[in-house]
Amino acid sequence: MGKKTLQFIVTLGLLGSLLAGCSSGSGSSNEEIKQLKQEIAALKEENEKLKQGHVPADEEQKAAENEAPAEEPEQTPEPASDVAVEVNKAVTIADFAEFTVTGTKFAKVVKPSKPGTFYTYYEAKEADTTYLAITIKLKSLLEAGKSADRFADVTVKYNDKYEYNTFSTIEDQGGADFTYTNITSIEPLKTATLLYLAEVPTEVESGTSPLKAVITMNDKEYELIIR
C-alpha cells in the first residue's frame, strides 16, 4: 500500500470519528470537519494523479537523485597502425630523432660507404645466406647523448610471415670504417649513419614474395616496403 493511500484512509477515519461526535454541535468540530474535507479533496486529487502515472515534481526530483548514474562502457584504445616510410623521405619524431632510410641492399659482404685502408666488414659465411642491409641516417633531437643501439630496433618480414632479426653497426670516421653501436653515443643534434643487417636465406633475395622492414623507434612502428 502506498504512503498516500494510507494517509487518505487515515484521514477518512478521522472524518468519520468527527462526524459521529458532531451531534454536540460544537463549532470547533465543524471547523475540524471542514479542514479534513479539504485534506481529503487534496488527497483524492493526488491519488488520481498517481493512478494515471503522474508523479509530483518534488517526488520526481527525489527519484532522479536516488537513481545511480549509469556507468559508461570502458573504451579500449585501438592499437596504432604502422606508419609507412619511404626511402629518402625524412621522418621526424618530436623531441626524439629525425631519421631517413637512405637505402636497402642485398650483399654477401657489407662494407663501409667509403672504406679506408683498414676497415671492418661483415660477411655471410654460409653458402645459402646473404645480408640484407638497411641504411638509416639519424639525427638526435634529444637533450643529451644516447647510445646508438638504443634508438631503434629493426625486423625484416618476408612473405608476410617469416621474420628475421637484425643487428646494428654505425659508420665511423666519415664512412671509412664501422664501429659498435653499443659503445657509440649520438650527441644532441648530431647525425650518424647506422646499418641494420639481417642474415637471410638467398631465397629472400631471389624470390618475388613481399618483403618489408619494421622499424620500431620511440615505441612506434614504421613500415618500409622493400618490394
mmCIF file of C-alpha atoms in Angstrom:
data_model
loop_
_atom_site.group_PDB
_atom_site.id
_atom_site.type_symbol
_atom_site.label_atom_id
_atom_site.label_comp_id
_atom_site.label_asym_id
_atom_site.label_seq_id
_atom_site.Cartn_x
_atom_site.Cartn_y
_atom_site.Cartn_z
ATOM 1 C CA MET A 1 0.000 0.000 0.000
ATOM 2 C CA GLY A 2 1.363 3.415 -0.965
ATOM 3 C CA LYS A 3 2.113 6.146 1.527
ATOM 4 C CA LYS A 4 -0.504 8.492 0.003
ATOM 5 C CA THR A 5 -3.230 5.815 0.023
ATOM 6 C CA LEU A 6 -2.564 5.081 3.707
ATOM 7 C CA GLN A 7 -2.731 8.774 4.545
ATOM 8 C CA PHE A 8 -6.046 9.011 2.654
ATOM 9 C CA ILE A 9 -7.549 6.124 4.672
ATOM 10 C CA VAL A 10 -6.384 7.585 7.986
ATOM 11 C CA THR A 11 -7.903 10.955 7.088
ATOM 12 C CA LEU A 12 -11.205 9.318 6.189
ATOM 13 C CA GLY A 13 -11.182 7.540 9.546
ATOM 14 C CA LEU A 14 -10.664 10.791 11.403
ATOM 15 C CA LEU A 15 -13.513 12.399 9.461
ATOM 16 C CA GLY A 16 -15.836 9.531 10.370
ATOM 17 C CA SER A 17 -14.965 9.906 14.052
ATOM 18 C CA LEU A 18 -15.672 13.624 13.974
ATOM 19 C CA LEU A 19 -18.996 13.159 12.159
ATOM 20 C CA ALA A 20 -20.047 10.594 14.726
ATOM 21 C CA GLY A 21 -19.334 13.029 17.507
ATOM 22 C CA CYS A 22 -20.671 16.174 15.843
ATOM 23 C CA SER A 23 -24.158 15.804 17.480
ATOM 24 C CA SER A 24 -22.864 18.004 20.276
ATOM 25 C CA GLY A 25 -22.989 20.837 17.711
ATOM 26 C CA SER A 26 -19.655 22.352 18.810
ATOM 27 C CA GLY A 27 -18.180 24.983 16.499
ATOM 28 C CA SER A 28 -14.693 23.584 16.845
ATOM 29 C CA SER A 29 -15.836 20.211 15.462
ATOM 30 C CA ASN A 30 -17.351 21.916 12.415
ATOM 31 C CA GLU A 31 -14.058 23.675 11.718
ATOM 32 C CA GLU A 32 -12.115 20.415 12.030
ATOM 33 C CA ILE A 33 -14.581 18.673 9.698
ATOM 34 C CA LYS A 34 -14.163 21.436 7.132
ATOM 35 C CA GLN A 35 -10.351 21.157 7.322
ATOM 36 C CA LEU A 36 -10.460 17.373 6.981
ATOM 37 C CA LYS A 37 -12.752 17.637 3.952
ATOM 38 C CA GLN A 38 -10.198 19.926 2.290
ATOM 39 C CA GLU A 39 -7.389 17.469 3.035
ATOM 40 C CA ILE A 40 -9.489 14.584 1.652
ATOM 41 C CA ALA A 41 -10.151 16.510 -1.565
ATOM 42 C CA ALA A 42 -6.435 17.196 -1.985
ATOM 43 C CA LEU A 43 -5.544 13.562 -1.293
ATOM 44 C CA LYS A 44 -8.196 12.352 -3.752
ATOM 45 C CA GLU A 45 -6.686 14.546 -6.467
ATOM 46 C CA GLU A 46 -3.177 13.329 -5.715
ATOM 47 C CA ASN A 47 -4.285 9.669 -5.709
ATOM 48 C CA GLU A 48 -5.936 10.151 -9.103
ATOM 49 C CA LYS A 49 -2.697 11.546 -10.481
ATOM 50 C CA LEU A 50 -0.768 8.585 -9.095
ATOM 51 C CA LYS A 51 -3.227 6.175 -10.745
ATOM 52 C CA GLN A 52 -2.733 7.934 -14.070
ATOM 53 C CA GLY A 53 1.054 7.729 -13.776
ATOM 54 C CA HIS A 54 1.639 11.370 -12.793
ATOM 55 C CA VAL A 55 4.210 11.919 -10.068
ATOM 56 C CA PRO A 56 4.540 15.283 -8.287
ATOM 57 C CA ALA A 57 7.590 17.278 -9.357
ATOM 58 C CA ASP A 58 9.250 17.118 -5.925
ATOM 59 C CA GLU A 59 8.963 13.310 -5.876
ATOM 60 C CA GLU A 60 10.309 13.082 -9.435
ATOM 61 C CA GLN A 61 13.327 15.094 -8.352
ATOM 62 C CA LYS A 62 13.916 12.830 -5.335
ATOM 63 C CA ALA A 63 13.624 9.738 -7.525
ATOM 64 C CA ALA A 64 16.110 11.190 -10.004
ATOM 65 C CA GLU A 65 18.559 11.968 -7.202
ATOM 66 C CA ASN A 66 18.300 8.397 -5.885
ATOM 67 C CA GLU A 67 18.996 6.867 -9.281
ATOM 68 C CA ALA A 68 22.588 5.698 -9.619
ATOM 69 C CA PRO A 69 24.403 7.318 -12.555
ATOM 70 C CA ALA A 70 24.818 4.928 -15.461
ATOM 71 C CA GLU A 71 28.372 3.667 -15.860
ATOM 72 C CA GLU A 72 29.929 4.482 -19.207
ATOM 73 C CA PRO A 73 31.426 1.499 -21.049
ATOM 74 C CA GLU A 74 35.185 1.264 -20.908
ATOM 75 C CA GLN A 75 36.905 2.489 -24.027
ATOM 76 C CA THR A 76 39.570 0.153 -25.356
ATOM 77 C CA PRO A 77 42.129 2.130 -27.341
ATOM 78 C CA GLU A 78 42.790 0.757 -30.776
ATOM 79 C CA PRO A 79 46.403 -0.224 -31.397
ATOM 80 C CA ALA A 80 48.240 2.325 -33.511
ATOM 81 C CA SER A 81 48.689 1.110 -37.059
ATOM 82 C CA ASP A 82 52.122 1.054 -38.686
ATOM 83 C CA VAL A 83 53.222 4.303 -40.319
ATOM 84 C CA ALA A 84 54.556 3.873 -43.842
ATOM 85 C CA VAL A 85 58.010 5.268 -44.589
ATOM 86 C CA GLU A 86 59.775 5.613 -47.922
ATOM 87 C CA VAL A 87 63.397 5.669 -48.989
ATOM 88 C CA ASN A 88 64.938 9.174 -48.894
ATOM 89 C CA LYS A 89 61.924 10.712 -47.130
ATOM 90 C CA ALA A 90 62.666 12.080 -43.661
ATOM 91 C CA VAL A 91 60.511 11.231 -40.659
ATOM 92 C CA THR A 92 60.591 13.463 -37.580
ATOM 93 C CA ILE A 93 59.729 12.201 -34.112
ATOM 94 C CA ALA A 94 59.336 15.275 -31.904
ATOM 95 C CA ASP A 95 61.997 15.629 -29.197
ATOM 96 C CA PHE A 96 63.489 12.251 -30.135
ATOM 97 C CA ALA A 97 65.003 11.928 -33.609
ATOM 98 C CA GLU A 98 64.765 12.637 -37.297
ATOM 99 C CA PHE A 99 65.559 9.653 -39.498
ATOM 100 C CA THR A 100 65.758 8.840 -43.192
ATOM 101 C CA VAL A 101 66.087 5.408 -44.761
ATOM 102 C CA THR A 102 68.704 6.076 -47.417
ATOM 103 C CA GLY A 103 68.759 2.633 -48.990
ATOM 104 C CA THR A 104 68.450 -1.153 -48.780
ATOM 105 C CA LYS A 105 70.567 -3.787 -50.493
ATOM 106 C CA PHE A 106 71.460 -7.464 -50.506
ATOM 107 C CA ALA A 107 75.162 -8.256 -50.241
ATOM 108 C CA LYS A 108 77.279 -11.224 -49.307
ATOM 109 C CA VAL A 109 79.840 -8.766 -47.905
ATOM 110 C CA VAL A 110 78.840 -5.424 -46.341
ATOM 111 C CA LYS A 111 81.487 -2.679 -46.296
ATOM 112 C CA PRO A 112 81.514 0.945 -45.094
ATOM 113 C CA SER A 113 80.391 3.542 -47.658
ATOM 114 C CA LYS A 114 83.943 4.956 -48.013
ATOM 115 C CA PRO A 115 86.305 2.155 -46.977
ATOM 116 C CA GLY A 116 89.660 3.299 -45.651
ATOM 117 C CA THR A 117 92.960 1.444 -45.742
ATOM 118 C CA PHE A 118 91.858 -0.700 -42.835
ATOM 119 C CA TYR A 119 88.180 -1.247 -42.133
ATOM 120 C CA THR A 120 85.683 -3.632 -40.614
ATOM 121 C CA TYR A 121 83.276 -5.564 -42.837
ATOM 122 C CA TYR A 122 80.557 -8.173 -42.400
ATOM 123 C CA GLU A 123 80.348 -11.367 -44.458
ATOM 124 C CA ALA A 124 77.588 -14.004 -44.549
ATOM 125 C CA LYS A 125 79.561 -17.191 -44.011
ATOM 126 C CA GLU A 126 77.005 -19.801 -45.070
ATOM 127 C CA ALA A 127 76.739 -20.551 -48.777
ATOM 128 C CA ASP A 128 72.966 -20.183 -48.939
ATOM 129 C CA THR A 129 72.693 -16.930 -46.929
ATOM 130 C CA THR A 130 73.281 -13.261 -47.599
ATOM 131 C CA TYR A 131 72.871 -9.966 -45.771
ATOM 132 C CA LEU A 132 70.019 -7.559 -46.224
ATOM 133 C CA ALA A 133 71.385 -4.160 -45.181
ATOM 134 C CA ILE A 134 69.062 -1.280 -44.290
ATOM 135 C CA THR A 135 70.830 2.074 -44.011
ATOM 136 C CA ILE A 136 69.346 4.799 -41.810
ATOM 137 C CA LYS A 137 70.671 8.319 -41.369
ATOM 138 C CA LEU A 138 69.615 9.514 -37.928
ATOM 139 C CA LYS A 139 69.775 12.928 -36.260
ATOM 140 C CA SER A 140 69.266 13.044 -32.498
ATOM 141 C CA LEU A 141 66.732 15.566 -31.188
ATOM 142 C CA LEU A 142 67.319 14.605 -27.572
ATOM 143 C CA GLU A 143 68.720 16.977 -24.953
ATOM 144 C CA ALA A 144 71.538 14.584 -24.052
ATOM 145 C CA GLY A 145 73.605 11.883 -25.712
ATOM 146 C CA LYS A 146 72.094 8.428 -26.190
ATOM 147 C CA SER A 147 73.705 5.110 -27.048
ATOM 148 C CA ALA A 148 73.333 4.480 -30.783
ATOM 149 C CA ASP A 149 71.992 0.949 -30.281
ATOM 150 C CA ARG A 150 69.031 2.260 -28.269
ATOM 151 C CA PHE A 151 67.427 4.475 -30.888
ATOM 152 C CA ALA A 152 65.765 1.796 -32.997
ATOM 153 C CA ASP A 153 65.019 -1.885 -33.496
ATOM 154 C CA VAL A 154 64.504 -3.303 -36.984
ATOM 155 C CA THR A 155 62.839 -6.550 -38.022
ATOM 156 C CA VAL A 156 62.633 -7.943 -41.560
ATOM 157 C CA LYS A 157 59.497 -9.800 -42.647
ATOM 158 C CA TYR A 158 59.391 -11.961 -45.783
ATOM 159 C CA ASN A 159 56.192 -13.186 -47.427
ATOM 160 C CA ASP A 160 54.178 -11.707 -44.521
ATOM 161 C CA LYS A 161 55.198 -14.498 -42.147
ATOM 162 C CA TYR A 162 58.952 -15.170 -41.978
ATOM 163 C CA GLU A 163 60.715 -12.816 -39.577
ATOM 164 C CA TYR A 164 64.433 -12.063 -39.299
ATOM 165 C CA ASN A 165 66.070 -10.006 -36.583
ATOM 166 C CA THR A 166 68.813 -7.518 -37.313
ATOM 167 C CA PHE A 167 71.904 -6.270 -35.558
ATOM 168 C CA SER A 168 73.236 -2.747 -35.952
ATOM 169 C CA THR A 169 76.543 -1.145 -36.768
ATOM 170 C CA ILE A 170 77.460 2.513 -37.220
ATOM 171 C CA GLU A 171 79.788 4.205 -39.650
ATOM 172 C CA ASP A 172 82.910 5.795 -38.175
ATOM 173 C CA GLN A 173 85.500 8.254 -39.478
ATOM 174 C CA GLY A 174 83.151 9.690 -42.072
ATOM 175 C CA GLY A 175 82.272 6.289 -43.507
ATOM 176 C CA ALA A 176 85.816 4.914 -43.610
ATOM 177 C CA ASP A 177 85.063 2.199 -41.043
ATOM 178 C CA PHE A 178 82.383 0.601 -38.874
ATOM 179 C CA THR A 179 82.248 0.616 -35.101
ATOM 180 C CA TYR A 180 79.938 -0.873 -32.475
ATOM 181 C CA THR A 181 76.655 0.917 -31.753
ATOM 182 C CA ASN A 182 76.645 -0.135 -28.096
ATOM 183 C CA ILE A 183 79.835 1.835 -27.403
ATOM 184 C CA THR A 184 78.936 4.865 -29.532
ATOM 185 C CA SER A 185 76.801 7.748 -28.313
ATOM 186 C CA ILE A 186 74.892 10.049 -30.656
ATOM 187 C CA GLU A 187 75.000 13.540 -29.177
ATOM 188 C CA PRO A 188 72.199 16.129 -29.424
ATOM 189 C CA LEU A 189 71.660 17.477 -32.976
ATOM 190 C CA LYS A 190 74.416 15.184 -34.309
ATOM 191 C CA THR A 191 73.781 12.954 -37.331
ATOM 192 C CA ALA A 192 75.008 9.388 -37.696
ATOM 193 C CA THR A 193 74.707 6.641 -40.313
ATOM 194 C CA LEU A 194 73.521 3.289 -38.982
ATOM 195 C CA LEU A 195 73.206 -0.017 -40.809
ATOM 196 C CA TYR A 196 70.809 -2.751 -39.702
ATOM 197 C CA LEU A 197 71.864 -6.153 -41.022
ATOM 198 C CA ALA A 198 69.723 -9.278 -41.277
ATOM 199 C CA GLU A 199 71.304 -12.544 -42.401
ATOM 200 C CA VAL A 200 68.652 -14.161 -44.598
ATOM 201 C CA PRO A 201 68.430 -17.151 -46.960
ATOM 202 C CA THR A 202 69.327 -16.343 -50.580
ATOM 203 C CA GLU A 203 65.726 -17.266 -51.417
ATOM 204 C CA VAL A 204 64.657 -13.975 -49.804
ATOM 205 C CA GLU A 205 66.835 -12.096 -52.301
ATOM 206 C CA SER A 206 65.867 -14.101 -55.384
ATOM 207 C CA GLY A 207 62.189 -14.557 -54.519
ATOM 208 C CA THR A 208 59.316 -12.310 -55.571
ATOM 209 C CA SER A 209 57.208 -12.512 -52.398
ATOM 210 C CA PRO A 210 56.535 -9.353 -50.349
ATOM 211 C CA LEU A 211 59.438 -8.057 -48.299
ATOM 212 C CA LYS A 212 59.357 -5.293 -45.705
ATOM 213 C CA ALA A 213 61.208 -3.912 -42.714
ATOM 214 C CA VAL A 214 59.507 -2.834 -39.487
ATOM 215 C CA ILE A 215 61.406 -0.046 -37.733
ATOM 216 C CA THR A 216 60.480 0.439 -34.088
ATOM 217 C CA MET A 217 61.511 3.821 -32.743
ATOM 218 C CA ASN A 218 60.347 5.569 -29.570
ATOM 219 C CA ASP A 219 57.634 2.902 -29.055
ATOM 220 C CA LYS A 220 56.147 3.430 -32.512
ATOM 221 C CA GLU A 221 56.393 1.199 -35.584
ATOM 222 C CA TYR A 222 57.248 2.370 -39.075
ATOM 223 C CA GLU A 223 56.862 0.093 -42.067
ATOM 224 C CA LEU A 224 59.224 0.176 -45.033
ATOM 225 C CA ILE A 225 58.092 -1.761 -48.114
ATOM 226 C CA ILE A 226 61.193 -3.133 -49.821
ATOM 227 C CA ARG A 227 59.246 -4.931 -52.547
#
